[in-house]
XYZ file of C-alpha atoms in Angstrom:
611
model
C 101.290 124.532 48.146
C 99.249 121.869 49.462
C 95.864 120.017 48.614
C 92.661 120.908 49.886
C 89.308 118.889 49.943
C 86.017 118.581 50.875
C 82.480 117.338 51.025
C 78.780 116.978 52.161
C 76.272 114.933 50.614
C 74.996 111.437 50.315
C 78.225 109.345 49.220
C 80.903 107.687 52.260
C 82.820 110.738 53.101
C 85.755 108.848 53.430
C 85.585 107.572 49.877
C 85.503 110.921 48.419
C 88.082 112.401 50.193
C 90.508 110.101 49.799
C 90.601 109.974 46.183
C 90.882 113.945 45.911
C 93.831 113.265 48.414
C 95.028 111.120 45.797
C 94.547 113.251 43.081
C 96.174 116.444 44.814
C 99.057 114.366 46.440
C 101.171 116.161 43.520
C 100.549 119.367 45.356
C 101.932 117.893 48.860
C 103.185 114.681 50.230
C 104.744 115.350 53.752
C 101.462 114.208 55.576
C 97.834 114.013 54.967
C 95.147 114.041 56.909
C 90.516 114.369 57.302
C 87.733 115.185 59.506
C 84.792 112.927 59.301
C 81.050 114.036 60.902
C 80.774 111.049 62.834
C 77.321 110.617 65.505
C 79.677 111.879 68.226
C 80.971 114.753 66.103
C 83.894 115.441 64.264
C 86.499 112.104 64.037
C 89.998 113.698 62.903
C 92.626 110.703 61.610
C 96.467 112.142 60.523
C 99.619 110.508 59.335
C 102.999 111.916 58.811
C 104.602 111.245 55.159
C 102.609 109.875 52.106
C 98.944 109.095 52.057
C 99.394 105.526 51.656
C 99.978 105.820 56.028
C 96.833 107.810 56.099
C 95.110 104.867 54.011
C 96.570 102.451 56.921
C 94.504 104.172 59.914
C 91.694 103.961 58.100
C 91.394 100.679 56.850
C 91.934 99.872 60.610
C 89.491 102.572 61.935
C 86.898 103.303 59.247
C 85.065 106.692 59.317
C 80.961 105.945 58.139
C 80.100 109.901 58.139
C 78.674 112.158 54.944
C 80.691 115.398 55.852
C 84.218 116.151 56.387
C 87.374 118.246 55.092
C 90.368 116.773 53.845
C 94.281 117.852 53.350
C 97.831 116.749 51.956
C 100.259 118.921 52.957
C 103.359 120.581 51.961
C 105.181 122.251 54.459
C 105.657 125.710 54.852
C 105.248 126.531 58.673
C 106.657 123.340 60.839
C 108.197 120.034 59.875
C 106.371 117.306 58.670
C 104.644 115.513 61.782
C 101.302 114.318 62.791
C 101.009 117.531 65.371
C 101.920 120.193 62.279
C 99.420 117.989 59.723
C 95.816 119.424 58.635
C 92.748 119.588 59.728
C 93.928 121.707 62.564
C 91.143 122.355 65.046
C 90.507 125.249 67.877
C 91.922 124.656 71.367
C 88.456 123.533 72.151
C 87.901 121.281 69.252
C 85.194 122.444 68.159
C 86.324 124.101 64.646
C 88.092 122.554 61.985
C 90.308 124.188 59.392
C 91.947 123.376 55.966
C 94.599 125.473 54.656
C 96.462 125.843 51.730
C 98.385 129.344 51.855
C 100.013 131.467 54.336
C 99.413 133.583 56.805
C 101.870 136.745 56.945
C 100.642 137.955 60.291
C 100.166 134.414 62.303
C 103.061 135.594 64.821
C 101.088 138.214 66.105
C 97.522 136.419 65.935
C 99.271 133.426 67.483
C 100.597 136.016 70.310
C 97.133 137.596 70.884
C 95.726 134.502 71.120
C 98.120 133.214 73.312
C 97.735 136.404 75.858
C 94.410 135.434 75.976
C 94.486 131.953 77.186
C 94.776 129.593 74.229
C 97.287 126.992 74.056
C 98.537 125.799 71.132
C 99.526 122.340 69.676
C 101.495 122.787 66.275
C 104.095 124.824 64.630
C 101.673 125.701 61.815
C 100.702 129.270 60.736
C 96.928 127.409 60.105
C 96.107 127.023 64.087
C 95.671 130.746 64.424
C 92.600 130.201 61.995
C 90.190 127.698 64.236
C 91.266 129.906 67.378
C 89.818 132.486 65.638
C 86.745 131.648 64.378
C 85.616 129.900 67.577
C 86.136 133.292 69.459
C 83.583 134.810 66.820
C 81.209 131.972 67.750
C 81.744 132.279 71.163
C 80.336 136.065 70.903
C 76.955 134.443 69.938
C 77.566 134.830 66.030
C 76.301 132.350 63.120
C 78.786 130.180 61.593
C 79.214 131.659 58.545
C 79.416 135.100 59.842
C 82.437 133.799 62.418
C 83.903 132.786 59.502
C 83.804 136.046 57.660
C 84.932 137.773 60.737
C 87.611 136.013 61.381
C 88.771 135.439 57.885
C 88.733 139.264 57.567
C 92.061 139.357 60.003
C 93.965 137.708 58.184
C 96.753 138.791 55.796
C 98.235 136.568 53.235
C 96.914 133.732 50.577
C 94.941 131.341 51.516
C 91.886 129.136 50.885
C 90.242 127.286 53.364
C 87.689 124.782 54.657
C 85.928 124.820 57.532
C 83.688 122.691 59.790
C 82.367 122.897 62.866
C 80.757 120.769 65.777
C 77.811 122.834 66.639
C 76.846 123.989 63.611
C 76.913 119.884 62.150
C 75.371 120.197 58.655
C 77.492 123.034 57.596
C 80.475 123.521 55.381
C 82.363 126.662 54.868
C 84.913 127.339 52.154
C 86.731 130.598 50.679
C 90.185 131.694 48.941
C 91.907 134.916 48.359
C 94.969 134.045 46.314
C 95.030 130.567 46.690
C 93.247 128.565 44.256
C 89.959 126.647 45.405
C 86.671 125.256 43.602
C 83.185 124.041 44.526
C 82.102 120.877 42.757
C 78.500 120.296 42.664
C 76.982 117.196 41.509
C 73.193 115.479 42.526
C 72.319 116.034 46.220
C 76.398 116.600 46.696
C 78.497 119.848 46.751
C 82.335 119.167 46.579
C 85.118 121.553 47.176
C 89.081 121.006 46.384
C 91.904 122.936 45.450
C 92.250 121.748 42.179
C 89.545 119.505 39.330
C 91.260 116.536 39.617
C 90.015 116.101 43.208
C 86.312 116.017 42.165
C 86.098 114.959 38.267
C 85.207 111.404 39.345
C 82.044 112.727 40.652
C 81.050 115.702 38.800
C 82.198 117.711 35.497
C 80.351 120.894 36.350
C 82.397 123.351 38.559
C 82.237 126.847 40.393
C 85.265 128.897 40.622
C 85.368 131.449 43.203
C 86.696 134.785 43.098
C 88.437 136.107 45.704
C 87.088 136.700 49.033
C 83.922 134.294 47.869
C 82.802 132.285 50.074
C 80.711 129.110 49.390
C 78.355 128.139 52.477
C 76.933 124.140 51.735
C 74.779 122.718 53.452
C 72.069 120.357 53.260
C 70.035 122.704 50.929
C 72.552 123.256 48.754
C 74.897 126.076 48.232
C 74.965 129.818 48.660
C 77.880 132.192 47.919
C 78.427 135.373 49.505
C 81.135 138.107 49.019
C 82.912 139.812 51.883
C 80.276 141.523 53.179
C 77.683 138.746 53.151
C 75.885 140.066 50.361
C 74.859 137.141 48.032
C 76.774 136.258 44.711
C 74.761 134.497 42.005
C 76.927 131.825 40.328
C 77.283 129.196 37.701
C 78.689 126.220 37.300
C 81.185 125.415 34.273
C 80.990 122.070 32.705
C 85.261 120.556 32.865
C 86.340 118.996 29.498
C 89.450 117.499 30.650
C 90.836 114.395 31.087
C 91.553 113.303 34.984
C 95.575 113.237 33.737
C 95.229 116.957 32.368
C 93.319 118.027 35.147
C 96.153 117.362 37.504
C 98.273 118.917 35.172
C 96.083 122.080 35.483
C 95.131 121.833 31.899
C 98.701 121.799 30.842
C 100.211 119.005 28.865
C 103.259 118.143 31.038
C 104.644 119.535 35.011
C 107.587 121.432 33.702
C 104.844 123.531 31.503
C 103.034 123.890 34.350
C 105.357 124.646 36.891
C 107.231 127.607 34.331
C 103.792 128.919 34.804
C 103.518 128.975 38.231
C 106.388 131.459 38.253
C 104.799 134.654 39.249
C 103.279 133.106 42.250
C 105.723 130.826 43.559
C 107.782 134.248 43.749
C 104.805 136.387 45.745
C 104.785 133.359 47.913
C 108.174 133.705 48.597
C 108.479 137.063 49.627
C 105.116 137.401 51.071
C 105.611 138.549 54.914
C 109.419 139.287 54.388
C 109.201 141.988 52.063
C 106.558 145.059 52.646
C 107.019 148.419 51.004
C 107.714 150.956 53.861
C 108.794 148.398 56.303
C 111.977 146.893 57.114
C 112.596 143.131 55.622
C 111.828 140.274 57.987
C 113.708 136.957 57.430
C 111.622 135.200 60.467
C 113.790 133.293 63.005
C 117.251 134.496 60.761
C 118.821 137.316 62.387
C 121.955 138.638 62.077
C 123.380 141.694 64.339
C 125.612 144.134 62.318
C 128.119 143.092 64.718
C 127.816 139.569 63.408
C 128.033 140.477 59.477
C 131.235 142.977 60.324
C 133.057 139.889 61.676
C 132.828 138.183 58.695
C 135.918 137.995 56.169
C 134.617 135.984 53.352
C 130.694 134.194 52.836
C 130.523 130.871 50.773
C 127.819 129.933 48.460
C 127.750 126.218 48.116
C 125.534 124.312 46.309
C 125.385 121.638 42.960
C 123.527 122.267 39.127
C 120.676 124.885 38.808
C 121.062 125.913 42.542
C 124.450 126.554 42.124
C 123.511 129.063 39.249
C 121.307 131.371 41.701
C 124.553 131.165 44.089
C 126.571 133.144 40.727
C 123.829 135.477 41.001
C 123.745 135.488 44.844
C 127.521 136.242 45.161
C 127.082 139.224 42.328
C 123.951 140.630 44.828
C 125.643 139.785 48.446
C 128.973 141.589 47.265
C 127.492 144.509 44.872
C 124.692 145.561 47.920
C 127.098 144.629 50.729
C 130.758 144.495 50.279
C 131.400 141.706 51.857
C 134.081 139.037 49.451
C 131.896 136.187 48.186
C 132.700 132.967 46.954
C 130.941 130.674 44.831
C 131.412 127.138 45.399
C 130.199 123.765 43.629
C 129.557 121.318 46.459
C 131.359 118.136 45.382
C 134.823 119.854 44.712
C 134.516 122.352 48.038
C 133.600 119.316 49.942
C 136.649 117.788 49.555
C 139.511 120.772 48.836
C 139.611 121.254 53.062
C 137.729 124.584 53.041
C 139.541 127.667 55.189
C 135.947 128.067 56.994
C 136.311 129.507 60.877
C 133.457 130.985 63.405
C 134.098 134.348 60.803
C 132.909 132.652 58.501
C 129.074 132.287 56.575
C 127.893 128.873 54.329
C 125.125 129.368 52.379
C 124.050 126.296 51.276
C 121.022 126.144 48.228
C 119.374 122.850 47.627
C 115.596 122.329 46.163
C 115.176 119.361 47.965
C 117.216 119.641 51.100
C 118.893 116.029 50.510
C 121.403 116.882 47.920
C 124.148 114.045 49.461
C 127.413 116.681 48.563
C 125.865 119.766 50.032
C 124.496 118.231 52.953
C 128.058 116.917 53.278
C 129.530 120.633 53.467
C 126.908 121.499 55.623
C 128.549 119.081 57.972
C 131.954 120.022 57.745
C 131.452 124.066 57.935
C 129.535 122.730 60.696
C 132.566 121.315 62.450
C 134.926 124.021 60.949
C 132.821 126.697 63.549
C 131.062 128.257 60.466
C 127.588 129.284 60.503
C 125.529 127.633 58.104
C 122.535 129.454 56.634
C 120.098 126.798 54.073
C 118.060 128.115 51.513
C 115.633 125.335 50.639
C 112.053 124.312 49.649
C 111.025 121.134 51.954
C 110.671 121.741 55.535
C 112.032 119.026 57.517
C 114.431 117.761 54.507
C 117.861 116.899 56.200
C 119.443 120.261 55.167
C 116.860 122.122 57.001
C 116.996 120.201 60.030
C 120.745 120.814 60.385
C 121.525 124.541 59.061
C 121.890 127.002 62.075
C 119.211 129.068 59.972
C 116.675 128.143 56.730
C 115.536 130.848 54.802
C 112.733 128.403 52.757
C 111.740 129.502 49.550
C 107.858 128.542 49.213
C 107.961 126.931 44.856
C 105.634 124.659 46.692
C 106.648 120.871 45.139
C 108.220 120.710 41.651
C 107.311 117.435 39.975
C 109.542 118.314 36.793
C 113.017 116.748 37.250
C 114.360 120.245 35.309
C 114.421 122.563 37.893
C 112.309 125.927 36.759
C 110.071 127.364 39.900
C 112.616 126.538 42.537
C 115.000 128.424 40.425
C 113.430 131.440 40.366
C 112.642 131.180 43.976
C 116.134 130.617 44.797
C 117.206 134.114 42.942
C 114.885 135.581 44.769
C 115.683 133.904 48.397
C 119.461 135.336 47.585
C 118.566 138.991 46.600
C 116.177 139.057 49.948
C 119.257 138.304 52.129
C 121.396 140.433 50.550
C 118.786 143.264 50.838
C 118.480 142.213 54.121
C 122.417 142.317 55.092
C 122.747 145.581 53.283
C 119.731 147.235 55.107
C 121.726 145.390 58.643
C 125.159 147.135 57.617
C 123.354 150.436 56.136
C 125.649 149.717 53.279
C 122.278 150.958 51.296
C 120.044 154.326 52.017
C 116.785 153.342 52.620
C 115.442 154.914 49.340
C 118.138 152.870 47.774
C 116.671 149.684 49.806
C 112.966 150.542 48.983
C 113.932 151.141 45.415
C 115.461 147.376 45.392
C 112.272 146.280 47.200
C 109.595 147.333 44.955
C 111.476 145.952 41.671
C 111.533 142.408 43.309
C 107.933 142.804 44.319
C 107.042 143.996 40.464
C 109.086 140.717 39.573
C 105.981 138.654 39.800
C 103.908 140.555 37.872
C 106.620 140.884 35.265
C 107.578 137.375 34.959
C 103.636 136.911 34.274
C 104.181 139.642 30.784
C 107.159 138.031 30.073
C 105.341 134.135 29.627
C 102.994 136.578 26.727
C 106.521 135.333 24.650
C 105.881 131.522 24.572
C 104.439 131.623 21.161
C 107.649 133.443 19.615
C 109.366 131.193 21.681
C 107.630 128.302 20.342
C 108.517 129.296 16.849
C 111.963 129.888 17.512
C 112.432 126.521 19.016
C 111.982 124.763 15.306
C 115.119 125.672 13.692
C 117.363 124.953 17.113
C 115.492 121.415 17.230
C 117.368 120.421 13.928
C 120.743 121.121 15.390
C 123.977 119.316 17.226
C 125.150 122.587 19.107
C 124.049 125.467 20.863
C 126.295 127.803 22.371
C 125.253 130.927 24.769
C 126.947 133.913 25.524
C 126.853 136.791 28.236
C 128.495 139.325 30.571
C 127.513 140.096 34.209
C 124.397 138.840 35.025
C 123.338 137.839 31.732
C 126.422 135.447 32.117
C 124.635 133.610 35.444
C 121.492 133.157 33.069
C 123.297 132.062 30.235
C 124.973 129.266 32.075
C 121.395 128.096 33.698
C 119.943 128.300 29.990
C 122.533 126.084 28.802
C 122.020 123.556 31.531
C 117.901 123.822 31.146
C 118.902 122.830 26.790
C 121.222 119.822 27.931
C 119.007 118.499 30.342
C 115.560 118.776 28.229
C 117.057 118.152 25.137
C 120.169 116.350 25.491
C 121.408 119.137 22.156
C 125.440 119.948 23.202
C 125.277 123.089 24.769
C 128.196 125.425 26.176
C 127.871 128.756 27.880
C 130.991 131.269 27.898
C 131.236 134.980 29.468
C 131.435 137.083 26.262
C 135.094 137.970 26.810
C 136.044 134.904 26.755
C 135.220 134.297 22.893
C 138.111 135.410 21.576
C 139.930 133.325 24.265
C 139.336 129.636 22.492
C 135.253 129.188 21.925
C 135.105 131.346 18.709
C 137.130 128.875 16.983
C 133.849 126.791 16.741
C 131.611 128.983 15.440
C 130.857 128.644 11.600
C 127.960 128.859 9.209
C 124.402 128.207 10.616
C 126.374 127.855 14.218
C 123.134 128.948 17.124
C 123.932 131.615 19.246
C 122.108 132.744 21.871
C 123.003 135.977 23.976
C 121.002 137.608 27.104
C 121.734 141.469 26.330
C 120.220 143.166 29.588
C 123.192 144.867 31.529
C 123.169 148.817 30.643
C 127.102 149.221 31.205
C 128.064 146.028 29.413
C 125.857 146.463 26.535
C 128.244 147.831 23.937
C 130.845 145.108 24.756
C 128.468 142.034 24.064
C 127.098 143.776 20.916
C 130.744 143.873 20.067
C 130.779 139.940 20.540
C 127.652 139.484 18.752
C 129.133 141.250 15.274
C 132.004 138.708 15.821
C 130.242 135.340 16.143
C 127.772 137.229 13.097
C 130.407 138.116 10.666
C 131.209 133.965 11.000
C 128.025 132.952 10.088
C 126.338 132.177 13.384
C 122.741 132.408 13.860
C 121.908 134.673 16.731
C 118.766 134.442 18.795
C 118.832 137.051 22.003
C 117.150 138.403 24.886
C 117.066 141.922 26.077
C 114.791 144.531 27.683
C 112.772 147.300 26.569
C 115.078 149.247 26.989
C 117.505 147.943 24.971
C 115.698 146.365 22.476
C 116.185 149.160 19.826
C 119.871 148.578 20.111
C 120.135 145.202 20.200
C 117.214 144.036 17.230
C 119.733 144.602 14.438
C 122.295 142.362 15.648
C 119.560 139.474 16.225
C 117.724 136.963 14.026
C 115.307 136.943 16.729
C 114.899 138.901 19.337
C 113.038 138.441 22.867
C 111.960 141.622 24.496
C 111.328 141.769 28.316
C 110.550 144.290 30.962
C 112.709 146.223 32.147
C 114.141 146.101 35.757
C 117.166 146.451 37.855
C 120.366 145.156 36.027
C 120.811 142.605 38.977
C 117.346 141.160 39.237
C 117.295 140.253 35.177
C 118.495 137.057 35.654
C 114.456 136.283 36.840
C 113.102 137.732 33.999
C 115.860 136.830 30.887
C 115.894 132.944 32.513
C 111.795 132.689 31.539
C 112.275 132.455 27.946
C 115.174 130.210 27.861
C 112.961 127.776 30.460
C 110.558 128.080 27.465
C 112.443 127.440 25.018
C 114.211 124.150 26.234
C 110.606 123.089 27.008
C 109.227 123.671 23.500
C 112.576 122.367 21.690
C 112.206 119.392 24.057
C 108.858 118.664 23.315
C 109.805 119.115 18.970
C 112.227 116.354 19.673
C 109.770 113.837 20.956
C 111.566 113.444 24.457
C 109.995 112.996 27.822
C 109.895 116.471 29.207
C 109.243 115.939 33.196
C 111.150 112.545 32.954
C 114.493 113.659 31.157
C 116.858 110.872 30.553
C 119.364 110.396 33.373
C 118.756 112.519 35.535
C 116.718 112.298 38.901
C 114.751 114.698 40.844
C 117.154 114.936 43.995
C 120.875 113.262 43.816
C 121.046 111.758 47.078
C 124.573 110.163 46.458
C 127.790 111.509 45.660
């Protein structure tokens, strides 16, 4: 996710820009950069890290020009540097790109591109993009059909702006999956990947479809679909206030970011997953030689990313057979870990700082193990050192309670297990594309499954009134009942516990009594019977029970249950994704009925950078 901008008209280009950069810096803060029409063309100023070191160069080197492009960046393809930071131009500088998105097929553009002569400068999937527009131009076509052509090669999300040097009064911009609007105010057309970028300067606002794309210029703007037929449009008059627009409408991050779900998981698996093709983990590559050797893989990591390691151990030793253990980092850290050169560290962390697993990293460094890092920020410290980084793209996550880089996580573990067992054969390949097209229906299915929030809503009330909440589960449905119960404490500081349902009669049920909560996940076929057992024997005490199941398995479980959350059906191993939605939800809205701070909890801070 980063943030896009743009602009022609008769304001200081430089002005504008910057405070959409400002505005979008929520979207991307690992460098920044703009392209400015200047008399002797384009003037391109970058800075690695936050946009305040953009706002130095400037205010050293002021740019006086009407037109330019604009970016804040969070990495996806390339650490954070002033080489890898946007606007990326052709080899010959004469185009200027944009992008927020990725490119699935940039290996092989970047590989024709390169057979033919171009050089390039960055680690970035973007550069392919300038490279190939200016080829278009260079075959004697218009700008904005170069565009088109080019754009029309490329697989993936993305929206994009584009400038060029010989065509000087022209500005280019287009999505397909990747959000983008046109502002247009008096004299002045605007684009940005979000409203808060442009609701300074005008309330009244395009939004493109996509494959749209906008061509400004002095006269104005046109819009013209794929084919270059025109598209008549309207603007829409925004409502909001500058804080809600960077919250996309939504009244707090965490809201926002639960709803960003669906694609933060497409992103994810876009280019590594494709149905009828074998799964591609980029530069991670493991021989089946290499995975035989193994005797035992660790999954180390601390709080929410710990809880996709339960699931990840369940996937890596149900799909593969190879023993998996499940490690928090501050006590494996320091218990001397039997780790040797057979042996396989998985380390999870959000931010790629988290001070006790960047400490194991270190040590199953030294111990000969191979480390593999599953993590969101290019370039954090845990990326830089793991042998291999499998990066999950949540893009940033402003709420301190975890929620998109959760999901992401799950997903980041059942792709490498997929991808081990399709490396050992330990699956058939209709097993394997069976697995594959549930996780790619995951998205889609998270997005039914956020249809609930009003029920959830409701059911929030009476759990907003009480001391204790305790959850229960089996399996899976155990993995999402202990994230659930971390999402309660954290949002809503309630006392919450979370106990595999045969451990009830082993101690917890002694606290259950009249008008006690209980809340269950019920979506594991084979187990079913068992926790419907434990749900008769918390009920017959007087507990309240609130559940979650599937279609399924809702006709079963809706007598047990004062309330009961219904979602779609998948595999048994990949419902921790869908059953964790609700619960996110939930802790939100009972959160928000207690008055607390709900992207602020108390506490607690976004990445724990000290033991």
């Amino acid at each position: 996710m980063c943030g896009i901008v743009g602009y022609m008209g008769h304001r200081k280009a430089q002005d504008v820009l910057m405070e959409g950069l400002a505005r979008l810096e929520y979207r991307g803060y690992d460098s920044a950069g703009l392209s400015i029409l200047e008399k002797d063309g384009f003037q391109t100023m970058k800075a690695k890290g936050r946009l305040k070191n953009l706002e130095t160069l400037l205010a050293q080197h002021p740019l006086e020009g009407h037109l330019g492009i604009g970016h804040t960046r969070w990495a996806t393809h390339g650490e954070p540097s002033n080489l890898n930071a946007h606007p990326h131009s052709s080899e010959n500088g004469s185009v200027l790109v944009v992008h927020n998105g990725i490119i699935e097929n940039y290996a092989a553009l970047r590989s024709e591109l390169k057979a033919g002569g171009v050089h390039f400068q960055s680690d970035t999937d973007t550069e392919v993009i300038p490279n190939l527009i200016a080829a278009e131009l260079s075959s004697g076509q218009d700008f904005l059909t170069a565009v088109r052509s080019a754009v029309g090669r490329l697989k993936g999300s993305f929206a994009l702006g584009v400038v060029c040097s010989s065509h000087p009064e022209e500005l280019v911009a287009l999505r397909k999956d990747s959000p983008l609007i046109i502002g247009v105010g008096e004299g002045e057309t605007f684009i940005a990947s979000d409203v808060p970028a442009i609701l300074r300067f005008t309330d009244q606002v395009l939004y493109l479809n996509d494959l749209e794309f906008a061509h400004i210029t002095a006269d104005g703007l046109k819009v013209f679909d794929a084919e270059g037929a025109s598209v008549p449009w309207t603007t829409q008059k925004i409502t909001w206030s500058a804080e809600q627009a960077e919250k996309g409408g939504y009244d707090h991050y965490t809201l926002k970011e639960i709803y960003e779900q669906p694609k933060a998981l497409r992103d994810t698996m876009a280019g590594r997953m494709v149905p009828g093709a074998a799964i591609e983990l980029g530069d991670i590559a493991f021989t089946k030689e290499a995975l035989q050797k193994l005797q035992r893989i660790s999954i180390v990591a601390c709080g929410t990313a710990y809880h996709a390691g339960l699931a990840g151990k369940k996937a890596l030793e149900a799909l593969t057979r190879i023993p998996v253990e499940t490690e928090v980092a501050s006590e494996f850290r320091y218990q001397d870990p039997i780790l040797d050169e057979n042996s396989l560290v998985v380390v999870i962390s959000q931010s790629g700082e988290t001070a006790d697993t960047l400490a194991v990293l270190r040590e199953a460094k030294q111990k000969g193990a191979r480390v593999l890092a599953i993590t969101n920020v290019v370039g954090s410290s845990i990326a830089r050192e793991a042998q291999d980084v499998f990066y999950t793209w949540a893009g940033p996550e402003i709420g301190v309670a975890s929620t998109k880089a959760y999901l992401t996580q799950l997903v980041a573990m059942y792709t490498l297990a997929l991808y081990f067992a399709q490396t050992l054969g330990t699956l058939s390949e209709d097993e394997i594309e069976d697995y594959k097209a549930a996780l790619l229906s995951l998205p889609d299915q998270v997005e039914e499954t956020l249809k609930l929030a009003p029920l959830v809503e409701e059911m929030a009330k009476p759990i907003a009134k009480v001391s204790d909440v305790y959850f229960l589960g089996r399996g899976m449905d155990n993995v999402t009942a202990t994230e659930a119960s971390l999402k309660l404490k954290e949002l809503t500081y309630i006392h919450s516990e979370s106990y595999p349902g045969g451990e009830l009669k082993h101690g917890p049920i002694a606290l259950i009594e009249e008008g006690t909560i209980v809340l269950c996940p019920l979506t594991q076929g084979a187990l079913l019977e068992k926790m419907i057992s434990n749900l008769k024997e918390v009920h017959t005490r007087g507990a309240r029970i609130f559940a979650i199941t599937t279609q399924a398995h809702a006709s079963v479980v809706s007598p047990e249950a004062e309330t009961l959350l219904v979602v779609p059906d998948t595999l048994d191993l990949l419902t921790p994704v869908l059953a964790v939605v609700p619960c996110q939800l939930l802790a939100y809205y009972v959160s928000l009925a207690k008055g607390f701070d709900v992207d602020k909890p108390r506490n607690l801070a976004k990445s724990v950078t000290v033991e």
